[in-house]
Short mmCIF file of C-alpha atoms in Angstrom, two decimals:
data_model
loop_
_atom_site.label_atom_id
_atom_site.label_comp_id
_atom_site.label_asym_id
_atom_site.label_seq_id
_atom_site.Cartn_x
_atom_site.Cartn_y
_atom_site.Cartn_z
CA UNK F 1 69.65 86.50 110.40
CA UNK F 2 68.83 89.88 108.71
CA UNK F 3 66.61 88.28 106.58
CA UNK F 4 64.44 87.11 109.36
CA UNK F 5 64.50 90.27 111.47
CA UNK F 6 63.44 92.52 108.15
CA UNK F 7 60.87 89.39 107.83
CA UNK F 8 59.89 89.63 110.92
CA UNK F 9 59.26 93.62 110.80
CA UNK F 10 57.47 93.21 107.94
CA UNK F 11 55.40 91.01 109.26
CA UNK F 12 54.43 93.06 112.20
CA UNK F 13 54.37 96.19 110.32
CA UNK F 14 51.19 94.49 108.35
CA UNK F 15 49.69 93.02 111.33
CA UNK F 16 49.54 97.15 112.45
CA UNK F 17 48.27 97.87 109.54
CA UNK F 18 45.59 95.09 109.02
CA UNK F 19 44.27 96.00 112.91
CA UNK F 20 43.45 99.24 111.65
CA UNK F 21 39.92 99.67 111.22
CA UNK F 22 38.40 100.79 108.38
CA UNK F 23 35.13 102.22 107.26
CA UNK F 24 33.21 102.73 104.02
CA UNK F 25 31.54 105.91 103.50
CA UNK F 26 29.58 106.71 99.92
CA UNK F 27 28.75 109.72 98.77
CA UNK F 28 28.72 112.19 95.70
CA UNK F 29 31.23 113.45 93.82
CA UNK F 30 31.55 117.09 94.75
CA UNK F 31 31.97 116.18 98.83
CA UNK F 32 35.01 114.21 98.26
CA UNK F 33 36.88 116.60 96.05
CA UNK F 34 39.83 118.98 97.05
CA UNK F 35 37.45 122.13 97.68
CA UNK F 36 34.71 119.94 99.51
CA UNK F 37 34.50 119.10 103.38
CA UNK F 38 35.53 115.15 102.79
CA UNK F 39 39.06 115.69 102.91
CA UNK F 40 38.93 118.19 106.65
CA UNK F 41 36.84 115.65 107.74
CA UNK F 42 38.59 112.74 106.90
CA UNK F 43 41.28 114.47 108.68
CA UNK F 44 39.56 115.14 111.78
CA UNK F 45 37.99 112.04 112.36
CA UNK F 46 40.55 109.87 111.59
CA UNK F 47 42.39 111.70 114.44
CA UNK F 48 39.62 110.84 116.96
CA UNK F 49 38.72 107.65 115.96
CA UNK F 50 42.34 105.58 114.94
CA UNK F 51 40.94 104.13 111.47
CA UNK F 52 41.58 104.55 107.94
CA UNK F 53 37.85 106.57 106.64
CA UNK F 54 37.60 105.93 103.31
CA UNK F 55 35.38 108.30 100.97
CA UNK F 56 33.94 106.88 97.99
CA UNK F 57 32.57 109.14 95.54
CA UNK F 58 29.92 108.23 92.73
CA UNK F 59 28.31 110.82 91.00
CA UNK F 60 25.53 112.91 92.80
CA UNK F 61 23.21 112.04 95.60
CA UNK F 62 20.60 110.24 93.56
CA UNK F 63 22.96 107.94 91.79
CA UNK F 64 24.21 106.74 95.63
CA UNK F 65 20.91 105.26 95.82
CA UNK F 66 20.49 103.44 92.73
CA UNK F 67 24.32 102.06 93.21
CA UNK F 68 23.03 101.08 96.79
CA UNK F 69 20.01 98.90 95.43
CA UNK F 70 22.04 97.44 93.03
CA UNK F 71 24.73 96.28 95.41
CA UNK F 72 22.07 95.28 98.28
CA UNK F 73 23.64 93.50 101.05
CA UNK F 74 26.88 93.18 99.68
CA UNK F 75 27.50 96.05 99.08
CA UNK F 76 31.04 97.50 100.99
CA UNK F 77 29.87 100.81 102.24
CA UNK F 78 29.03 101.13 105.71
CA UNK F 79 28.15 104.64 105.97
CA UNK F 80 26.11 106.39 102.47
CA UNK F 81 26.02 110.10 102.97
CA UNK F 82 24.38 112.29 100.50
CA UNK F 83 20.85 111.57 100.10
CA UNK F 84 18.36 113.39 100.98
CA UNK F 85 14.81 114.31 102.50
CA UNK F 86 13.08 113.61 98.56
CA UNK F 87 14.93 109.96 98.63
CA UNK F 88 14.48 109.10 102.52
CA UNK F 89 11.35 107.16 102.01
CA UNK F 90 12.62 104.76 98.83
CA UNK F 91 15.89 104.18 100.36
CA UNK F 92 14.02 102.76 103.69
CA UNK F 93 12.25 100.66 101.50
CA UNK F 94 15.28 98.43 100.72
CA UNK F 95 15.62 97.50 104.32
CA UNK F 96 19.50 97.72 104.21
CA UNK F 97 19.72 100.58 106.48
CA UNK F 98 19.72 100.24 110.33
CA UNK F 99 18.44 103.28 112.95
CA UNK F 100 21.36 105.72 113.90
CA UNK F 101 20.04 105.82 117.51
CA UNK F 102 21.62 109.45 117.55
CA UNK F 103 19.87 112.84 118.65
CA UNK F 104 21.55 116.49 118.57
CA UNK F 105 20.35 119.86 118.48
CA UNK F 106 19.29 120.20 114.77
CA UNK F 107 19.02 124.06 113.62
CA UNK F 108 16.60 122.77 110.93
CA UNK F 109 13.97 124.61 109.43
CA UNK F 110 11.62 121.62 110.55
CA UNK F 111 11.64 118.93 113.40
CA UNK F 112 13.59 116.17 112.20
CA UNK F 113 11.96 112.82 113.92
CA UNK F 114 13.79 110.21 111.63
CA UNK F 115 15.47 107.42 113.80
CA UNK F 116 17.62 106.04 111.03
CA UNK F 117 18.87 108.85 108.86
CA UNK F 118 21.04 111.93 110.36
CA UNK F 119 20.11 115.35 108.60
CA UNK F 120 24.16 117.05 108.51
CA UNK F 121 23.39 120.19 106.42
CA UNK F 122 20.34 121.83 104.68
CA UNK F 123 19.59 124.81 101.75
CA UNK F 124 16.87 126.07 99.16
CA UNK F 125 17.36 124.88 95.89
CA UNK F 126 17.27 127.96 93.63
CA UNK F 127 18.41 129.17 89.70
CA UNK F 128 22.29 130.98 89.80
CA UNK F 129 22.95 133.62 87.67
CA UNK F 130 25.35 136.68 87.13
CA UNK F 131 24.44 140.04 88.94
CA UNK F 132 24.02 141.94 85.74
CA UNK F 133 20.89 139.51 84.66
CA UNK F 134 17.45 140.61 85.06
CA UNK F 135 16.06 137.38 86.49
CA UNK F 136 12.74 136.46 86.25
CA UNK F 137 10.47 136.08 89.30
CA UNK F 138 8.62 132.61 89.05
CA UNK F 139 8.88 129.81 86.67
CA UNK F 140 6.25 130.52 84.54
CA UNK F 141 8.12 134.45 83.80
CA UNK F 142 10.96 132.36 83.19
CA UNK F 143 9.20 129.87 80.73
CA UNK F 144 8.50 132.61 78.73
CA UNK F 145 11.67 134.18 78.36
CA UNK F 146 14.87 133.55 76.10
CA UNK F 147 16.81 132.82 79.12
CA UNK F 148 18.69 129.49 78.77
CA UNK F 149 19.33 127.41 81.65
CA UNK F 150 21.27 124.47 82.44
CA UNK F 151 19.59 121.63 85.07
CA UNK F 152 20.17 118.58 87.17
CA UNK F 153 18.45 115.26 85.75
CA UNK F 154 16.02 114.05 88.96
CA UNK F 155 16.80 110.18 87.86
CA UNK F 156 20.77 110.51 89.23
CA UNK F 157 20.87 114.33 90.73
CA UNK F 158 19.03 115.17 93.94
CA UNK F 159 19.27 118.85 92.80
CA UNK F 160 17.52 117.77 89.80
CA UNK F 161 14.62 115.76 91.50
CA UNK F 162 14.56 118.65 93.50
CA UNK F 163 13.93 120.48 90.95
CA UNK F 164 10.79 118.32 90.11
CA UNK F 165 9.23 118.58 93.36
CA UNK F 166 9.77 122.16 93.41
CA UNK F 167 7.79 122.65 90.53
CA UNK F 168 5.19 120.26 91.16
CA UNK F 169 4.60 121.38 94.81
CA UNK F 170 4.42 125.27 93.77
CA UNK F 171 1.79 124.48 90.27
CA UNK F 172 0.11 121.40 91.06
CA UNK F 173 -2.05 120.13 88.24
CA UNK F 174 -0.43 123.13 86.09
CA UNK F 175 2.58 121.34 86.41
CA UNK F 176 2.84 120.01 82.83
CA UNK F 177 1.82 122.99 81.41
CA UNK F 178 4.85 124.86 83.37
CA UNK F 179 7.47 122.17 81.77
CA UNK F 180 6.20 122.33 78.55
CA UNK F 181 7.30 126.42 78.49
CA UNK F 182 10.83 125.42 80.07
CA UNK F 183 11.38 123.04 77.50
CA UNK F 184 12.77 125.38 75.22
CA UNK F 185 14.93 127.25 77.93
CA UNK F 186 17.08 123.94 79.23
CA UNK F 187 20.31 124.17 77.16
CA UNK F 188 21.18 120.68 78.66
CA UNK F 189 20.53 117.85 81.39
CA UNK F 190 23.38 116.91 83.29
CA UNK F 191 24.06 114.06 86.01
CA UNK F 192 24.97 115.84 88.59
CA UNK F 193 25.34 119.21 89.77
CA UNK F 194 29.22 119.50 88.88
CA UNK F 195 28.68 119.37 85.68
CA UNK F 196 25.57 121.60 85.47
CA UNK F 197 27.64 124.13 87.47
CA UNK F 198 30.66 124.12 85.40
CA UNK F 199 28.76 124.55 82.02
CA UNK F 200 27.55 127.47 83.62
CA UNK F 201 30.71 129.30 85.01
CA UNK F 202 31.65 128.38 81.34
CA UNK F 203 29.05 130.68 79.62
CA UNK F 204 27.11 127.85 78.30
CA UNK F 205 24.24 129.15 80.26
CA UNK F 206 22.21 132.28 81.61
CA UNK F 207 21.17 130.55 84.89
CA UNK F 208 21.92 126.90 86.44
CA UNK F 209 19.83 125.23 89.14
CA UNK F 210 22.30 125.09 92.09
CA UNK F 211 21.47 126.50 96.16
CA UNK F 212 20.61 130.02 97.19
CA UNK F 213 23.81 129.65 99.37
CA UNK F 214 26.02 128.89 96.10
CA UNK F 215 26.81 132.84 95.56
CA UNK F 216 28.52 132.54 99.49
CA UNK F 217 31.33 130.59 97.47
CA UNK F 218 31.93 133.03 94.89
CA UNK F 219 32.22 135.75 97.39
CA UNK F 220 34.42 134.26 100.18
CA UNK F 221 36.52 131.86 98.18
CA UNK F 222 36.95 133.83 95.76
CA UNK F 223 35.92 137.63 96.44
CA UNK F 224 33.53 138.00 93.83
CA UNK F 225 30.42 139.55 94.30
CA UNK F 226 29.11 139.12 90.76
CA UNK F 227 26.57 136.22 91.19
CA UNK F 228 23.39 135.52 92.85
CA UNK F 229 20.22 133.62 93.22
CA UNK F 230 17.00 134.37 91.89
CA UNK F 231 14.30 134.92 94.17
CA UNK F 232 10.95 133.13 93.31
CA UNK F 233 7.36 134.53 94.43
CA UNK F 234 5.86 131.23 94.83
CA UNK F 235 8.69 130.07 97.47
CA UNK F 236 11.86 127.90 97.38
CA UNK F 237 11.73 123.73 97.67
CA UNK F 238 13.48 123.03 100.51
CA UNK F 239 16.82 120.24 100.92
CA UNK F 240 18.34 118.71 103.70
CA UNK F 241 20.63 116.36 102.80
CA UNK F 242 21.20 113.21 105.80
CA UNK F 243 23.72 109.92 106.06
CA UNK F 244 22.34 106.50 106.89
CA UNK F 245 24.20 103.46 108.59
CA UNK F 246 23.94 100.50 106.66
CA UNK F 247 22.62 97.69 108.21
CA UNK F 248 24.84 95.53 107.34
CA UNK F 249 28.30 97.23 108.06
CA UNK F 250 31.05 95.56 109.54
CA UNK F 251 31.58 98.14 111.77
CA UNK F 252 28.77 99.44 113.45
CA UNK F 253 30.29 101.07 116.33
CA UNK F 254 32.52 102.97 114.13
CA UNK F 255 29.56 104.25 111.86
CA UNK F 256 28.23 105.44 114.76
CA UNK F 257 31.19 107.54 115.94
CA UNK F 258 31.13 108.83 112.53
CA UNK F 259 27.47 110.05 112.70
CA UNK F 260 28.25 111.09 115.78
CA UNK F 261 31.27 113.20 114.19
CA UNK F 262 29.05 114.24 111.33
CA UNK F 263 26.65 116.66 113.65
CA UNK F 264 29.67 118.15 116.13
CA UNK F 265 30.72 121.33 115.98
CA UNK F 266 34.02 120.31 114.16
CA UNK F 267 32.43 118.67 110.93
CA UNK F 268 29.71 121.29 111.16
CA UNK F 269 31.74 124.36 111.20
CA UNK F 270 33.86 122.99 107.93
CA UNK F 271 30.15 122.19 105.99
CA UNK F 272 29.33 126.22 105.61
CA UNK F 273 32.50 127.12 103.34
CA UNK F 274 33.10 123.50 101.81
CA UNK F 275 29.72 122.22 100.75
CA UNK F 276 28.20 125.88 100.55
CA UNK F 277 25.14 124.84 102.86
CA UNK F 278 23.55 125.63 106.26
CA UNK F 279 24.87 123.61 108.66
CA UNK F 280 22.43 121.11 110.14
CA UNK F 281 23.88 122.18 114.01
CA UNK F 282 24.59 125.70 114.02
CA UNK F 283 28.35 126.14 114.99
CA UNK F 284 29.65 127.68 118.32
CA UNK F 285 30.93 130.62 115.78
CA UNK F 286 28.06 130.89 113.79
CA UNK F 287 27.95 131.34 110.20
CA UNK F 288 30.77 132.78 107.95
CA UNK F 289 30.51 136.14 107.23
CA UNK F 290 28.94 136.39 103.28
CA UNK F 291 25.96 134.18 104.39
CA UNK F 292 23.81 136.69 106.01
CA UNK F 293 23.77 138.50 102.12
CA UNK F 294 22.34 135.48 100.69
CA UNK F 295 18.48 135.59 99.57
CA UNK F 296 15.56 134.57 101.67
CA UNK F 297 12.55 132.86 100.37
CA UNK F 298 9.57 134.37 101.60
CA UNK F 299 7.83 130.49 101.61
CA UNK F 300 10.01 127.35 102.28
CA UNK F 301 8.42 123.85 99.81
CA UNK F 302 8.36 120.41 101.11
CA UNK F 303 6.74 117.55 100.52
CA UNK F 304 6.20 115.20 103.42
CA UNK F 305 8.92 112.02 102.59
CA UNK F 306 5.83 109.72 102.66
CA UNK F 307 4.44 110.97 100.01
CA UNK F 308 7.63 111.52 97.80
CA UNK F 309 7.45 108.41 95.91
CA UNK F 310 4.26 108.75 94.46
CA UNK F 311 4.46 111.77 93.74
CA UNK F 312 8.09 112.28 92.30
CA UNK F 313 6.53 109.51 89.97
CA UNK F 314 4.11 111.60 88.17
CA UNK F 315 6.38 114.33 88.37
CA UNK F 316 9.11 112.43 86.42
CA UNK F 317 6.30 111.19 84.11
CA UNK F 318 5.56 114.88 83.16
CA UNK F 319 9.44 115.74 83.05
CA UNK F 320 9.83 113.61 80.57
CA UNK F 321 6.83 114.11 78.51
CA UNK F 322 7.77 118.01 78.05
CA UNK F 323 11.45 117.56 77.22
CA UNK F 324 10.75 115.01 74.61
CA UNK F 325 8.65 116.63 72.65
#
């Protein structure tokens, strides 16, 4: 008899647990960490929605896509969050993602008319280095200095694509020409921007290609004033990073609520001081104190996501051609 009541218990304690919903959500490595927003948010939706979110991390933003393509269909996620404005036109190219449906009052440098991808937070991408540097003023001032830098590599990193367009955009045809003097300044390609940042916190580097907003971490997590971001004359490339539902999710009301989360003043209020970005909806309390210090570009860079893919092409092209050498 108290063999089939325990039985019995068990049984109904996995029946519970098998009714609880779950969903999928990919993204990079750095959002689902200790010190990034996926654990407050996995918190605070899972108290609004009853279901089990589950965060999967896989290296940076770029990499999500490739993993994506390669997967197709099957692939388990029903939620990818983590690309961005430079990767919105190849991932709607694999058909496998459906339109969010959603609208909110973006505080976006830009008007965001995507139906199928929800912009969450946005920054400038921009070179990190200690206070006591004197840091050059353009790319071409830093070609030709000894100062060595550590960067993203635009095949897996969105930082590091980025990075490509930035230059490209601001030099055009001189483009080549301007990677051909960095060459000698990259200490090292990394993945993803972890890694980049690390090596530089470590001393390995002068400056690493990170966000002007990255010094707001240093100064309210940790009360230290000595880094910034240098500011370049011929602007800043602009990211804003979005999540897409997946057309093929099992639970498509659920991804929705989950967008839905993604742009309300809870998840957006935990994004300034977790993922050390602008917030895509500016929260009832504003911004943390520490991000009106950080610096302005004086010109915002972005190429139209039409015309990313051919032109992150020839960018790569180049990329590759000076770093080889």
């Amino acid at each position: 008899m108290k063999y089939l009541t325990l039985a019995a218990g068990v049984l109904g304690a996995s029946a519970a647990w098998a009714e609880t919903p779950e969903l999928t959500v990919y993204t990079y490595d750095s959002f689902v960490t200790e010190w990034g927003p996926g654990p407050a948010i996995e918190e605070g939706f899972e108290a609004e929605c009853g279901c089990d979110l589950k965060f999967v991390g896989m290296g940076d933003g770029a990499a999500l896509l490739a993993r994506l393509k390669l997967e197709g269909a099957r692939s388990d996620a029903d939620i990818v969050l983590g690309l961005d404005t430079s990767l919105v036109a190849a991932a709607k190219e694999t058909e496998l993602f459906a339109p969010s449906g959603l609208q909110a009052d973006y505080d976006l440098p830009i008007t965001w008319e995507d139906d199928v991808f929800v912009p969450y937070d946005w920054g400038y991408f921009a070179f990190v280095h200690g206070t006591d540097l004197s840091a050059p003023t353009d790319f071409k001032a830093l070609a030709e200095s000894d100062l060595k830098i550590v960067i993203q590599d635009p095949r897996s990193s969105t930082p590091g694509l980025g990075l490509l367009m930035w230059v490209k955009t601001a030099y055009g045809d001189e483009a080549p020409e301007v990677w051909a003097g960095l060459a000698d300044n990259v200490v090292t390609v990394t993945k993803g921007w972890s890694e980049a940042y690390g090596l530089f916190l470590e001393g390995e580097a002068d400056m690493v290609l990170s966000y002007t907003t990255s010094p707001a971490y240093h100064l309210i997590a940790e009360e230290d004033d000595s880094k910034t971001a240098a500011l370049f004359d011929e602007g800043h490339y602009m990211q804003i990073e979005v999540a897409g539902k997946l057309a093929g999710s099992d639970q498509p009301e659920l991804a929705d609520q989950f967008l839905q989360y993604l742009v309300s003043d809870a998840a957006q209020s935990v994004l300034p001081t977790t993922n050390w970005m602008y917030p895509a909806v500016t929260p009832e309390g504003g911004l943390p104190e520490g991000f009106d210090g950080m610096i302005q570009p004086g010109k915002a860079l972005l190429v139209p996501n039409g015309e990313v893919p051919a032109l992150r092409k020839e960018a790569l092209d180049e990329w590759l051609t000076a770093l080889s050498r």
